[in-house]
């Protein structure tokens, strides 16, 4: 049980940090590069939440197996909004694109991440806020499952 609560606490802390960046840091600096930092924290939140769900179900496997459990088995047991899975996929894709990206830059109020083939992925305030809202709802679901 200790692991469950440590992962849950780490996820909650990541969510709190993401909220603070959007609520405090971004309005002060208006730097869209902060969106990438928010996405990283939301990714950590999702991964910690998935770890919590897997530990709660008695599964301890590698990360890919846990994500597979979350996508297939857990979503069958608990009906999850499809938007949450799209959000999770978008966060993972953004992180992966950033890892492979040869070029990142700011463009007005948007942070642009280019793939090696120079295909652009854009992060703006409304998109990141939507990711944050979906992640908050996911964390609430995880907290409810742990309390059961």
One Martini backbone bead per residue (centre of mass of N, CA, C, O) as a GRO file, in nm:
protein
  148
    1UNK     BB    1   0.053   0.065  -0.015
    2UNK     BB    2   0.290   0.265  -0.015
    3UNK     BB    3   0.329   0.284  -0.322
    4UNK     BB    4   0.059   0.401  -0.395
    5UNK     BB    5   0.091   0.671  -0.230
    6UNK     BB    6   0.351   0.767  -0.367
    7UNK     BB    7   0.239   0.784  -0.654
    8UNK     BB    8   0.001   0.967  -0.589
    9UNK     BB    9   0.169   1.203  -0.479
   10UNK     BB   10   0.336   1.251  -0.735
   11UNK     BB   11   0.095   1.312  -0.918
   12UNK     BB   12  -0.018   1.550  -0.755
   13UNK     BB   13   0.239   1.722  -0.775
   14UNK     BB   14   0.246   1.745  -1.083
   15UNK     BB   15  -0.029   1.883  -1.107
   16UNK     BB   16   0.034   2.128  -0.932
   17UNK     BB   17   0.270   2.230  -1.108
   18UNK     BB   18   0.111   2.270  -1.368
   19UNK     BB   19  -0.089   2.475  -1.256
   20UNK     BB   20   0.122   2.686  -1.168
   21UNK     BB   21   0.240   2.747  -1.442
   22UNK     BB   22  -0.035   2.845  -1.570
   23UNK     BB   23  -0.116   3.057  -1.334
   24UNK     BB   24   0.180   3.207  -1.298
   25UNK     BB   25   0.418   3.189  -1.507
   26UNK     BB   26   0.280   3.247  -1.779
   27UNK     BB   27   0.156   3.533  -1.720
   28UNK     BB   28   0.437   3.665  -1.658
   29UNK     BB   29   0.599   3.566  -1.938
   30UNK     BB   30   0.466   3.451  -2.206
   31UNK     BB   31   0.597   3.153  -2.237
   32UNK     BB   32   0.545   2.874  -2.445
   33UNK     BB   33   0.765   2.676  -2.326
   34UNK     BB   34   0.593   2.595  -2.074
   35UNK     BB   35   0.415   2.379  -2.210
   36UNK     BB   36   0.624   2.151  -2.203
   37UNK     BB   37   0.638   2.134  -1.894
   38UNK     BB   38   0.344   2.062  -1.852
   39UNK     BB   39   0.345   1.800  -2.016
   40UNK     BB   40   0.551   1.653  -1.841
   41UNK     BB   41   0.379   1.660  -1.581
   42UNK     BB   42   0.134   1.512  -1.699
   43UNK     BB   43   0.280   1.255  -1.767
   44UNK     BB   44   0.361   1.185  -1.478
   45UNK     BB   45   0.072   1.165  -1.378
   46UNK     BB   46  -0.025   0.934  -1.559
   47UNK     BB   47   0.188   0.724  -1.480
   48UNK     BB   48   0.125   0.721  -1.178
   49UNK     BB   49  -0.173   0.641  -1.213
   50UNK     BB   50  -0.117   0.371  -1.352
   51UNK     BB   51   0.045   0.248  -1.125
   52UNK     BB   52  -0.180   0.258  -0.916
   53UNK     BB   53  -0.383   0.078  -1.067
   54UNK     BB   54  -0.198  -0.171  -1.085
   55UNK     BB   55  -0.147  -0.206  -0.781
   56UNK     BB   56  -0.448  -0.231  -0.706
   57UNK     BB   57  -0.470  -0.498  -0.904
   58UNK     BB   58  -0.179  -0.658  -0.867
   59UNK     BB   59   0.022  -0.515  -1.070
   60UNK     BB   60   0.376  -0.581  -1.174
   61UNK     BB   61   0.520  -0.418  -1.434
   62UNK     BB   62   0.592  -0.282  -1.699
   63UNK     BB   63   0.505  -0.001  -1.856
   64UNK     BB   64   0.377  -0.125  -2.114
   65UNK     BB   65   0.189  -0.320  -1.960
   66UNK     BB   66   0.038  -0.102  -1.801
   67UNK     BB   67  -0.072   0.050  -2.045
   68UNK     BB   68  -0.223  -0.191  -2.161
   69UNK     BB   69  -0.408  -0.230  -1.919
   70UNK     BB   70  -0.536   0.050  -1.931
   71UNK     BB   71  -0.652   0.033  -2.224
   72UNK     BB   72  -0.806  -0.248  -2.186
   73UNK     BB   73  -0.893  -0.355  -1.897
   74UNK     BB   74  -0.972  -0.100  -1.736
   75UNK     BB   75  -1.167   0.023  -1.955
   76UNK     BB   76  -1.371  -0.215  -1.910
   77UNK     BB   77  -1.438  -0.172  -1.605
   78UNK     BB   78  -1.399   0.144  -1.658
   79UNK     BB   79  -1.555   0.399  -1.793
   80UNK     BB   80  -1.385   0.589  -2.025
   81UNK     BB   81  -1.321   0.856  -2.175
   82UNK     BB   82  -1.195   0.905  -2.487
   83UNK     BB   83  -1.052   1.174  -2.430
   84UNK     BB   84  -0.839   1.060  -2.236
   85UNK     BB   85  -0.688   0.888  -2.443
   86UNK     BB   86  -0.622   1.122  -2.632
   87UNK     BB   87  -0.462   1.279  -2.427
   88UNK     BB   88  -0.250   1.071  -2.363
   89UNK     BB   89  -0.149   1.037  -2.655
   90UNK     BB   90  -0.070   1.337  -2.694
   91UNK     BB   91   0.138   1.351  -2.468
   92UNK     BB   92   0.321   1.126  -2.570
   93UNK     BB   93   0.371   1.244  -2.854
   94UNK     BB   94   0.496   1.509  -2.758
   95UNK     BB   95   0.733   1.388  -2.606
   96UNK     BB   96   0.852   1.230  -2.843
   97UNK     BB   97   0.888   1.470  -3.035
   98UNK     BB   98   1.082   1.622  -2.848
   99UNK     BB   99   1.308   1.406  -2.843
  100UNK     BB  100   1.336   1.418  -3.182
  101UNK     BB  101   1.382   1.716  -3.203
  102UNK     BB  102   1.566   1.963  -3.385
  103UNK     BB  103   1.315   2.176  -3.349
  104UNK     BB  104   1.236   2.467  -3.143
  105UNK     BB  105   0.964   2.715  -3.112
  106UNK     BB  106   0.837   3.035  -3.113
  107UNK     BB  107   0.486   3.140  -3.199
  108UNK     BB  108   0.377   3.360  -3.043
  109UNK     BB  109   0.141   3.157  -2.850
  110UNK     BB  110   0.338   2.920  -2.959
  111UNK     BB  111   0.463   2.586  -2.950
  112UNK     BB  112   0.707   2.443  -3.165
  113UNK     BB  113   0.738   2.106  -3.297
  114UNK     BB  114   0.978   1.934  -3.480
  115UNK     BB  115   1.044   1.703  -3.689
  116UNK     BB  116   1.277   1.557  -3.887
  117UNK     BB  117   1.053   1.629  -4.129
  118UNK     BB  118   0.908   1.901  -4.042
  119UNK     BB  119   0.673   1.834  -3.855
  120UNK     BB  120   0.423   2.001  -3.687
  121UNK     BB  121   0.381   2.076  -3.335
  122UNK     BB  122   0.130   2.228  -3.131
  123UNK     BB  123   0.130   2.457  -2.848
  124UNK     BB  124  -0.137   2.579  -2.655
  125UNK     BB  125  -0.333   2.697  -2.414
  126UNK     BB  126  -0.596   2.537  -2.475
  127UNK     BB  127  -0.469   2.257  -2.499
  128UNK     BB  128  -0.334   2.246  -2.218
  129UNK     BB  129  -0.595   2.290  -2.058
  130UNK     BB  130  -0.730   2.030  -2.155
  131UNK     BB  131  -0.521   1.838  -2.043
  132UNK     BB  132  -0.558   1.927  -1.749
  133UNK     BB  133  -0.856   1.852  -1.713
  134UNK     BB  134  -0.828   1.550  -1.780
  135UNK     BB  135  -0.618   1.491  -1.559
  136UNK     BB  136  -0.788   1.569  -1.316
  137UNK     BB  137  -1.006   1.353  -1.363
  138UNK     BB  138  -0.817   1.112  -1.346
  139UNK     BB  139  -0.717   1.159  -1.056
  140UNK     BB  140  -0.995   1.131  -0.924
  141UNK     BB  141  -1.035   0.838  -1.008
  142UNK     BB  142  -0.790   0.722  -0.865
  143UNK     BB  143  -0.868   0.811  -0.580
  144UNK     BB  144  -1.132   0.647  -0.572
  145UNK     BB  145  -1.007   0.364  -0.616
  146UNK     BB  146  -0.826   0.367  -0.359
  147UNK     BB  147  -1.070   0.407  -0.149
  148UNK     BB  148  -1.215   0.118  -0.209
   0.00000   0.00000   0.00000
